[in-house]
Amino acid sequence: MKALRDCDTPILQGLSDAEFAQFGALIRDRTGIRLTPSKRAHMEGKLRKRAAFLGLANVSDYSRMVFDRGGLEAELDALIHLATTNKTDFFREKLHFDLFDKSLLPALLAARPRGLAPRLKVWSAAASNGAEAYTAAMVLAEAAKRGPPFDFAVLGTDVSSEMVAEARRAIYPATMIAPVPEPLRLRYFLQQRSTGNLAQVRVVPELRQRVRFQQLNLIDEKLPIDRDVDVIFLRNVLIYFDPPTQKAVVRRLAKHLRPSGVLILGHTEAAIGNGMGFEQIGTGVFRVA
Ligand SMILES: C[S@@+](CC[C@H](N)C(=O)[O-])C[C@H]1O[C@@H](n2cnc3c(N)ncnc32)[C@H](O)[C@@H]1O
């Protein structure tokens, strides 16, 4: 058998402890995301692909390019995207959308002065590919159709510019809309006949018009967001931060809610909202004073 060093395939050079620590510190500093040791192999795989894409021999060359040869700012966006976990679904943690539809929306509408049709504002604050924002928009559109009528706008934000671009495209594999109830699937998605790829669907223009996406970093001290938002979905992102960052982000986002506005955290993140002066009205669902 040929010795490994004699093979044609180059030996893949791994990420050293020092390099992993350097990438970890950068990502934590810029996004709040902790690259725990359990994520090392996954991160290394992604860095290796990135290095190959740029024509570099291995992750050490990539690391030198980023940290020693002035490549950091040009690579930052790509590096941040590599460090994020973007798993999402339509109607993910469906109980939240049931509560949103049956209880939160009627209460928010009832609290508005009579007369003009109110305008509700919803913010999906770690929006990934937009599934959460479009789910909220479908629920809002259905409620407005049932009446009494109201206007609404949904904002989706994410630190990854790649995810923001995907969310704006609003094109999904057809399999991804399986959790969407059939009447809504028929009303709010179109098969991609124009591209000939019927395995893809696109959110209809009427719903897309109601949903806007922008890049935003939750750990920034100042967020360019209105301060009269009705409902904020902040789900399945706090788990990537350390406890002080989790609390700081929740405190900061709560300032963007109108009085009696509602903050919704992921089911596994529900405990983070405890002891912060909110009224808990469901699992991970908090009303601000
Ligand atoms: C697991 S997804 C959750 C998506 C959706 N909220 C849900 O529950 O299905 C987490 C998202 O948070 C984003 N994210 C991570 N750190 C962030 C930060 N500092 N600011 C804004 N978004 C961030 C990631 O890019 C990713 O798309």
mmCIF file of C-alpha atoms and ligand atoms in Angstrom:
data_model
loop_
_atom_site.group_PDB
_atom_site.id
_atom_site.type_symbol
_atom_site.label_atom_id
_atom_site.label_comp_id
_atom_site.label_asym_id
_atom_site.label_seq_id
_atom_site.Cartn_x
_atom_site.Cartn_y
_atom_site.Cartn_z
ATOM 1 C CA MET A 1 0.000 0.000 0.000
ATOM 2 C CA LYS A 2 1.224 3.471 -0.888
ATOM 3 C CA ALA A 3 2.200 5.650 2.046
ATOM 4 C CA LEU A 4 -0.254 8.499 2.466
ATOM 5 C CA ARG A 5 2.405 11.152 1.751
ATOM 6 C CA ASP A 6 3.133 9.553 -1.639
ATOM 7 C CA CYS A 7 -0.486 9.691 -2.833
ATOM 8 C CA ASP A 8 -1.548 12.228 -5.432
ATOM 9 C CA THR A 9 -4.259 13.598 -3.151
ATOM 10 C CA PRO A 10 -2.809 16.385 -1.021
ATOM 11 C CA ILE A 11 -3.087 15.837 2.720
ATOM 12 C CA LEU A 12 -5.865 18.107 3.972
ATOM 13 C CA GLN A 13 -4.366 20.480 6.431
ATOM 14 C CA GLY A 14 -6.722 21.077 9.343
ATOM 15 C CA LEU A 15 -7.512 24.137 11.375
ATOM 16 C CA SER A 16 -5.073 24.584 14.256
ATOM 17 C CA ASP A 17 -6.288 25.371 17.779
ATOM 18 C CA ALA A 18 -4.921 28.899 17.425
ATOM 19 C CA GLU A 19 -6.704 29.454 14.093
ATOM 20 C CA PHE A 20 -10.004 28.119 15.454
ATOM 21 C CA ALA A 21 -9.634 30.454 18.460
ATOM 22 C CA GLN A 22 -8.922 33.382 16.136
ATOM 23 C CA PHE A 23 -12.002 32.725 13.968
ATOM 24 C CA GLY A 24 -14.049 32.122 17.150
ATOM 25 C CA ALA A 25 -13.026 35.467 18.665
ATOM 26 C CA LEU A 26 -13.806 37.304 15.430
ATOM 27 C CA ILE A 27 -17.265 35.742 15.054
ATOM 28 C CA ARG A 28 -18.143 36.283 18.698
ATOM 29 C CA ASP A 29 -17.014 39.886 18.558
ATOM 30 C CA ARG A 30 -18.922 40.692 15.346
ATOM 31 C CA THR A 31 -22.126 38.627 15.821
ATOM 32 C CA GLY A 32 -22.381 37.367 19.419
ATOM 33 C CA ILE A 33 -22.344 33.767 18.088
ATOM 34 C CA ARG A 34 -20.213 31.376 20.187
ATOM 35 C CA LEU A 35 -18.273 28.860 18.136
ATOM 36 C CA THR A 36 -18.242 26.096 20.750
ATOM 37 C CA PRO A 37 -15.816 23.140 20.358
ATOM 38 C CA SER A 38 -18.746 21.001 19.138
ATOM 39 C CA LYS A 39 -19.008 23.271 16.081
ATOM 40 C CA ARG A 40 -15.348 23.007 15.190
ATOM 41 C CA ALA A 41 -15.526 20.199 12.619
ATOM 42 C CA HIS A 42 -18.543 21.774 10.923
ATOM 43 C CA MET A 43 -16.904 25.204 10.810
ATOM 44 C CA GLU A 44 -13.681 23.704 9.528
ATOM 45 C CA GLY A 45 -15.564 22.020 6.673
ATOM 46 C CA LYS A 46 -17.160 25.314 5.693
ATOM 47 C CA LEU A 47 -13.843 27.188 5.882
ATOM 48 C CA ARG A 48 -12.219 24.525 3.733
ATOM 49 C CA LYS A 49 -14.892 24.947 1.053
ATOM 50 C CA ARG A 50 -14.469 28.710 1.184
ATOM 51 C CA ALA A 51 -10.685 28.366 0.831
ATOM 52 C CA ALA A 52 -11.116 26.059 -2.185
ATOM 53 C CA PHE A 53 -13.636 28.472 -3.738
ATOM 54 C CA LEU A 54 -11.030 31.237 -3.498
ATOM 55 C CA GLY A 55 -8.355 28.972 -5.006
ATOM 56 C CA LEU A 56 -6.407 28.619 -1.747
ATOM 57 C CA ALA A 57 -4.734 25.324 -0.834
ATOM 58 C CA ASN A 58 -6.089 24.945 2.707
ATOM 59 C CA VAL A 59 -7.702 26.663 5.690
ATOM 60 C CA SER A 60 -4.356 27.846 7.051
ATOM 61 C CA ASP A 61 -3.736 29.796 3.846
ATOM 62 C CA TYR A 62 -7.254 31.188 4.169
ATOM 63 C CA SER A 63 -6.603 32.115 7.803
ATOM 64 C CA ARG A 64 -3.380 33.932 6.857
ATOM 65 C CA MET A 65 -5.176 35.757 4.041
ATOM 66 C CA VAL A 66 -7.900 36.929 6.461
ATOM 67 C CA PHE A 67 -5.831 37.789 9.530
ATOM 68 C CA ASP A 68 -2.330 38.612 8.261
ATOM 69 C CA ARG A 69 -2.784 39.886 4.714
ATOM 70 C CA GLY A 70 -5.600 42.402 5.086
ATOM 71 C CA GLY A 71 -8.408 40.192 3.708
ATOM 72 C CA LEU A 72 -10.674 40.526 6.743
ATOM 73 C CA GLU A 73 -13.090 43.242 5.631
ATOM 74 C CA ALA A 74 -13.566 41.673 2.172
ATOM 75 C CA GLU A 75 -14.239 38.256 3.727
ATOM 76 C CA LEU A 76 -16.306 39.362 6.717
ATOM 77 C CA ASP A 77 -19.736 38.919 5.132
ATOM 78 C CA ALA A 78 -18.887 35.429 3.889
ATOM 79 C CA LEU A 79 -17.341 34.461 7.245
ATOM 80 C CA ILE A 80 -20.399 35.633 9.170
ATOM 81 C CA HIS A 81 -22.643 33.619 6.878
ATOM 82 C CA LEU A 82 -20.459 30.532 7.416
ATOM 83 C CA ALA A 83 -20.839 30.876 11.187
ATOM 84 C CA THR A 84 -24.636 31.103 11.156
ATOM 85 C CA THR A 85 -27.138 28.270 11.401
ATOM 86 C CA ASN A 86 -30.068 29.069 9.152
ATOM 87 C CA LYS A 87 -32.471 26.222 9.823
ATOM 88 C CA THR A 88 -36.050 27.419 9.607
ATOM 89 C CA ASP A 89 -39.508 26.329 8.442
ATOM 90 C CA PHE A 90 -42.868 27.734 7.527
ATOM 91 C CA PHE A 91 -45.167 27.530 10.582
ATOM 92 C CA ARG A 92 -42.210 26.485 12.744
ATOM 93 C CA GLU A 93 -43.357 26.058 16.367
ATOM 94 C CA LYS A 94 -46.915 26.302 15.110
ATOM 95 C CA LEU A 95 -48.410 26.981 18.548
ATOM 96 C CA HIS A 96 -46.940 30.495 18.343
ATOM 97 C CA PHE A 97 -48.812 31.181 15.100
ATOM 98 C CA ASP A 98 -52.043 29.758 16.542
ATOM 99 C CA LEU A 99 -51.689 32.108 19.517
ATOM 100 C CA PHE A 100 -50.746 34.992 17.198
ATOM 101 C CA ASP A 101 -53.878 34.399 15.101
ATOM 102 C CA LYS A 102 -56.442 33.564 17.772
ATOM 103 C CA SER A 103 -55.390 35.712 20.701
ATOM 104 C CA LEU A 104 -52.585 38.242 20.051
ATOM 105 C CA LEU A 105 -54.005 39.807 16.882
ATOM 106 C CA PRO A 106 -57.544 40.296 18.250
ATOM 107 C CA ALA A 107 -56.114 41.844 21.442
ATOM 108 C CA LEU A 108 -53.768 44.168 19.538
ATOM 109 C CA LEU A 109 -56.569 45.272 17.212
ATOM 110 C CA ALA A 110 -59.032 45.782 20.073
ATOM 111 C CA ALA A 111 -56.498 48.029 21.847
ATOM 112 C CA ARG A 112 -56.339 50.438 18.866
ATOM 113 C CA PRO A 113 -58.567 53.518 18.808
ATOM 114 C CA ARG A 114 -61.809 53.034 16.894
ATOM 115 C CA GLY A 115 -62.191 54.743 13.532
ATOM 116 C CA LEU A 116 -59.254 54.391 11.148
ATOM 117 C CA ALA A 117 -58.282 50.851 10.100
ATOM 118 C CA PRO A 118 -55.152 50.142 12.185
ATOM 119 C CA ARG A 119 -51.740 49.206 10.795
ATOM 120 C CA LEU A 120 -49.979 46.345 12.564
ATOM 121 C CA LYS A 121 -46.195 46.012 12.437
ATOM 122 C CA VAL A 122 -44.485 42.654 12.841
ATOM 123 C CA TRP A 123 -40.713 42.078 12.951
ATOM 124 C CA SER A 124 -39.024 38.734 12.336
ATOM 125 C CA ALA A 125 -35.679 39.605 13.929
ATOM 126 C CA ALA A 126 -33.593 36.586 12.881
ATOM 127 C CA ALA A 127 -35.429 35.880 9.663
ATOM 128 C CA SER A 128 -33.101 33.402 7.921
ATOM 129 C CA ASN A 129 -34.592 32.694 4.456
ATOM 130 C CA GLY A 130 -37.825 34.510 5.272
ATOM 131 C CA ALA A 131 -40.066 31.526 6.112
ATOM 132 C CA GLU A 132 -40.997 33.017 9.514
ATOM 133 C CA ALA A 133 -41.753 36.472 8.087
ATOM 134 C CA TYR A 134 -43.887 35.077 5.246
ATOM 135 C CA THR A 135 -45.710 32.783 7.702
ATOM 136 C CA ALA A 136 -46.586 35.816 9.839
ATOM 137 C CA ALA A 137 -47.684 37.665 6.689
ATOM 138 C CA MET A 138 -49.978 34.793 5.626
ATOM 139 C CA VAL A 139 -51.607 34.708 9.069
ATOM 140 C CA LEU A 140 -52.035 38.503 9.010
ATOM 141 C CA ALA A 141 -53.457 38.485 5.461
ATOM 142 C CA GLU A 142 -55.982 35.797 6.391
ATOM 143 C CA ALA A 143 -57.051 37.669 9.537
ATOM 144 C CA ALA A 144 -57.436 40.945 7.601
ATOM 145 C CA LYS A 145 -59.552 39.146 5.005
ATOM 146 C CA ARG A 146 -61.794 37.635 7.700
ATOM 147 C CA GLY A 147 -62.196 41.127 9.160
ATOM 148 C CA PRO A 148 -62.450 43.527 10.720
ATOM 149 C CA PRO A 149 -60.018 44.824 8.088
ATOM 150 C CA PHE A 150 -56.599 46.206 9.013
ATOM 151 C CA ASP A 151 -53.360 47.057 7.285
ATOM 152 C CA PHE A 152 -50.051 45.386 8.123
ATOM 153 C CA ALA A 153 -46.339 45.391 7.351
ATOM 154 C CA VAL A 154 -43.770 42.695 8.124
ATOM 155 C CA LEU A 155 -40.045 43.331 8.423
ATOM 156 C CA GLY A 156 -37.518 40.498 8.313
ATOM 157 C CA THR A 157 -33.898 41.079 9.341
ATOM 158 C CA ASP A 158 -30.839 38.860 9.535
ATOM 159 C CA VAL A 159 -27.104 39.337 10.030
ATOM 160 C CA SER A 160 -26.344 37.224 6.947
ATOM 161 C CA SER A 161 -26.629 39.200 3.714
ATOM 162 C CA GLU A 162 -26.906 35.902 1.829
ATOM 163 C CA MET A 163 -30.021 34.978 3.828
ATOM 164 C CA VAL A 164 -31.489 38.446 3.304
ATOM 165 C CA ALA A 165 -31.017 38.023 -0.460
ATOM 166 C CA GLU A 166 -32.685 34.584 -0.328
ATOM 167 C CA ALA A 167 -35.592 35.947 1.695
ATOM 168 C CA ARG A 168 -36.101 38.754 -0.819
ATOM 169 C CA ARG A 169 -36.159 36.232 -3.698
ATOM 170 C CA ALA A 170 -38.899 34.297 -1.851
ATOM 171 C CA ILE A 171 -38.265 31.148 -3.904
ATOM 172 C CA TYR A 172 -38.372 27.845 -2.004
ATOM 173 C CA PRO A 173 -38.177 24.137 -2.774
ATOM 174 C CA ALA A 174 -41.771 22.924 -3.120
ATOM 175 C CA THR A 175 -41.116 20.394 -0.339
ATOM 176 C CA MET A 176 -40.504 23.237 2.109
ATOM 177 C CA ILE A 177 -44.110 24.416 2.042
ATOM 178 C CA ALA A 178 -45.473 21.057 3.254
ATOM 179 C CA PRO A 179 -46.265 22.541 6.725
ATOM 180 C CA VAL A 180 -48.370 25.315 5.139
ATOM 181 C CA PRO A 181 -52.109 24.456 5.272
ATOM 182 C CA GLU A 182 -53.352 23.622 1.759
ATOM 183 C CA PRO A 183 -55.697 26.609 1.269
ATOM 184 C CA LEU A 184 -52.813 28.960 2.121
ATOM 185 C CA ARG A 185 -50.418 27.052 -0.131
ATOM 186 C CA LEU A 186 -52.818 27.555 -3.038
ATOM 187 C CA ARG A 187 -53.405 31.220 -2.228
ATOM 188 C CA TYR A 188 -49.881 32.406 -1.405
ATOM 189 C CA PHE A 189 -47.462 30.314 -3.520
ATOM 190 C CA LEU A 190 -46.987 29.929 -7.266
ATOM 191 C CA GLN A 191 -45.167 27.138 -9.033
ATOM 192 C CA GLN A 192 -42.104 28.448 -10.859
ATOM 193 C CA ARG A 193 -43.394 27.933 -14.390
ATOM 194 C CA SER A 194 -41.268 30.794 -15.749
ATOM 195 C CA THR A 195 -38.010 29.032 -14.883
ATOM 196 C CA GLY A 196 -39.447 25.629 -15.773
ATOM 197 C CA ASN A 197 -38.500 24.344 -12.320
ATOM 198 C CA LEU A 198 -41.790 23.067 -10.946
ATOM 199 C CA ALA A 199 -39.996 21.738 -7.881
ATOM 200 C CA GLN A 200 -39.776 25.346 -6.733
ATOM 201 C CA VAL A 201 -42.455 27.723 -5.554
ATOM 202 C CA ARG A 202 -42.472 31.483 -5.079
ATOM 203 C CA VAL A 203 -44.440 33.628 -2.680
ATOM 204 C CA VAL A 204 -47.105 35.578 -4.604
ATOM 205 C CA PRO A 205 -46.348 39.280 -5.313
ATOM 206 C CA GLU A 206 -49.313 40.498 -3.208
ATOM 207 C CA LEU A 207 -47.764 38.941 -0.099
ATOM 208 C CA ARG A 208 -44.176 39.862 -1.022
ATOM 209 C CA GLN A 209 -45.238 43.510 -1.203
ATOM 210 C CA ARG A 210 -46.119 43.396 2.501
ATOM 211 C CA VAL A 211 -42.779 41.946 3.606
ATOM 212 C CA ARG A 212 -39.463 43.814 3.541
ATOM 213 C CA PHE A 213 -36.027 42.462 4.412
ATOM 214 C CA GLN A 214 -32.862 44.187 5.545
ATOM 215 C CA GLN A 215 -29.514 43.166 6.943
ATOM 216 C CA LEU A 216 -29.252 43.887 10.657
ATOM 217 C CA ASN A 217 -27.011 42.729 13.471
ATOM 218 C CA LEU A 218 -28.844 42.098 16.741
ATOM 219 C CA ILE A 219 -25.774 42.894 18.820
ATOM 220 C CA ASP A 220 -25.517 46.453 17.484
ATOM 221 C CA GLU A 221 -26.270 48.980 20.227
ATOM 222 C CA LYS A 222 -28.520 51.037 17.970
ATOM 223 C CA LEU A 223 -31.024 49.383 15.646
ATOM 224 C CA PRO A 224 -32.613 51.423 12.844
ATOM 225 C CA ILE A 225 -36.076 50.030 13.555
ATOM 226 C CA ASP A 226 -39.374 51.729 14.472
ATOM 227 C CA ARG A 227 -40.295 51.856 18.146
ATOM 228 C CA ASP A 228 -43.959 51.006 17.700
ATOM 229 C CA VAL A 229 -43.724 47.383 16.580
ATOM 230 C CA ASP A 230 -46.669 45.193 17.646
ATOM 231 C CA VAL A 231 -45.047 41.765 17.625
ATOM 232 C CA ILE A 232 -41.393 40.700 17.441
ATOM 233 C CA PHE A 233 -40.486 37.130 16.576
ATOM 234 C CA LEU A 234 -37.022 36.573 18.076
ATOM 235 C CA ARG A 235 -36.862 32.819 17.770
ATOM 236 C CA ASN A 236 -34.049 30.298 17.645
ATOM 237 C CA VAL A 237 -31.204 32.778 17.591
ATOM 238 C CA LEU A 238 -30.556 33.582 21.267
ATOM 239 C CA ILE A 239 -29.331 30.002 21.766
ATOM 240 C CA TYR A 240 -26.176 30.932 19.851
ATOM 241 C CA PHE A 241 -25.293 33.778 22.261
ATOM 242 C CA ASP A 242 -23.942 33.723 25.838
ATOM 243 C CA PRO A 243 -26.390 34.560 28.676
ATOM 244 C CA PRO A 244 -25.412 38.251 29.113
ATOM 245 C CA THR A 245 -25.743 38.802 25.342
ATOM 246 C CA GLN A 246 -29.123 37.018 25.329
ATOM 247 C CA LYS A 247 -30.486 39.346 28.014
ATOM 248 C CA ALA A 248 -28.975 42.454 26.377
ATOM 249 C CA VAL A 249 -30.546 41.595 22.993
ATOM 250 C CA VAL A 250 -33.967 40.920 24.560
ATOM 251 C CA ARG A 251 -33.812 44.202 26.536
ATOM 252 C CA ARG A 252 -32.790 46.141 23.415
ATOM 253 C CA LEU A 253 -35.478 44.637 21.187
ATOM 254 C CA ALA A 254 -38.217 45.178 23.778
ATOM 255 C CA LYS A 255 -37.581 48.929 23.415
ATOM 256 C CA HIS A 256 -38.886 48.678 19.845
ATOM 257 C CA LEU A 257 -42.290 47.365 20.934
ATOM 258 C CA ARG A 258 -45.303 49.615 21.425
ATOM 259 C CA PRO A 259 -46.950 49.477 24.880
ATOM 260 C CA SER A 260 -48.608 46.033 25.209
ATOM 261 C CA GLY A 261 -46.517 44.773 22.282
ATOM 262 C CA VAL A 262 -45.441 41.131 22.309
ATOM 263 C CA LEU A 263 -42.037 39.449 22.101
ATOM 264 C CA ILE A 264 -41.936 35.800 21.023
ATOM 265 C CA LEU A 265 -38.882 33.656 21.806
ATOM 266 C CA GLY A 266 -38.269 30.105 20.562
ATOM 267 C CA HIS A 267 -39.644 27.305 22.739
ATOM 268 C CA THR A 268 -36.162 26.274 23.874
ATOM 269 C CA GLU A 269 -35.316 29.902 24.651
ATOM 270 C CA ALA A 270 -38.451 30.650 26.684
ATOM 271 C CA ALA A 271 -36.640 30.865 30.045
ATOM 272 C CA ILE A 272 -34.494 33.776 28.832
ATOM 273 C CA GLY A 273 -37.503 36.115 29.095
ATOM 274 C CA ASN A 274 -38.136 35.271 32.753
ATOM 275 C CA GLY A 275 -37.360 37.864 35.397
ATOM 276 C CA MET A 276 -37.158 40.706 32.857
ATOM 277 C CA GLY A 277 -40.340 42.467 33.922
ATOM 278 C CA PHE A 278 -42.541 41.087 31.137
ATOM 279 C CA GLU A 279 -45.912 39.403 31.523
ATOM 280 C CA GLN A 280 -45.654 35.822 30.247
ATOM 281 C CA ILE A 281 -48.713 34.903 28.170
ATOM 282 C CA GLY A 282 -47.553 31.663 26.519
ATOM 283 C CA THR A 283 -44.452 29.493 26.111
ATOM 284 C CA GLY A 284 -41.776 31.999 25.136
ATOM 285 C CA VAL A 285 -44.451 34.682 24.629
ATOM 286 C CA PHE A 286 -44.033 37.904 26.621
ATOM 287 C CA ARG A 287 -46.064 41.099 26.751
ATOM 288 C CA VAL A 288 -44.197 44.285 27.627
ATOM 289 C CA ALA A 289 -45.676 46.790 30.075
HETATM 290 C C1 LIG B 1 -31.797 29.081 13.252
HETATM 291 S S1 LIG B 1 -32.181 30.539 12.326
HETATM 292 C C2 LIG B 1 -33.782 30.935 13.003
HETATM 293 C C3 LIG B 1 -34.750 31.395 11.936
HETATM 294 C C4 LIG B 1 -36.162 31.683 12.431
HETATM 295 N N1 LIG B 1 -36.179 32.742 13.409
HETATM 296 C C5 LIG B 1 -36.802 30.430 12.992
HETATM 297 O O1 LIG B 1 -37.017 30.339 14.193
HETATM 298 O O2 LIG B 1 -37.095 29.533 12.190
HETATM 299 C C6 LIG B 1 -31.127 31.743 13.137
HETATM 300 C C7 LIG B 1 -30.853 32.985 12.291
HETATM 301 O O3 LIG B 1 -30.274 33.977 13.135
HETATM 302 C C8 LIG B 1 -29.350 34.728 12.376
HETATM 303 N N2 LIG B 1 -28.413 35.402 13.286
HETATM 304 C C9 LIG B 1 -27.394 34.874 14.017
HETATM 305 N N3 LIG B 1 -26.748 35.830 14.700
HETATM 306 C C10 LIG B 1 -27.362 36.996 14.407
HETATM 307 C C11 LIG B 1 -27.159 38.357 14.786
HETATM 308 N N4 LIG B 1 -26.155 38.702 15.594
HETATM 309 N N5 LIG B 1 -27.986 39.298 14.291
HETATM 310 C C12 LIG B 1 -28.994 38.957 13.447
HETATM 311 N N6 LIG B 1 -29.239 37.705 13.035
HETATM 312 C C13 LIG B 1 -28.437 36.726 13.512
HETATM 313 C C14 LIG B 1 -28.686 33.669 11.485
HETATM 314 O O4 LIG B 1 -28.093 34.232 10.339
HETATM 315 C C15 LIG B 1 -29.862 32.735 11.173
HETATM 316 O O5 LIG B 1 -30.422 33.000 9.916
#
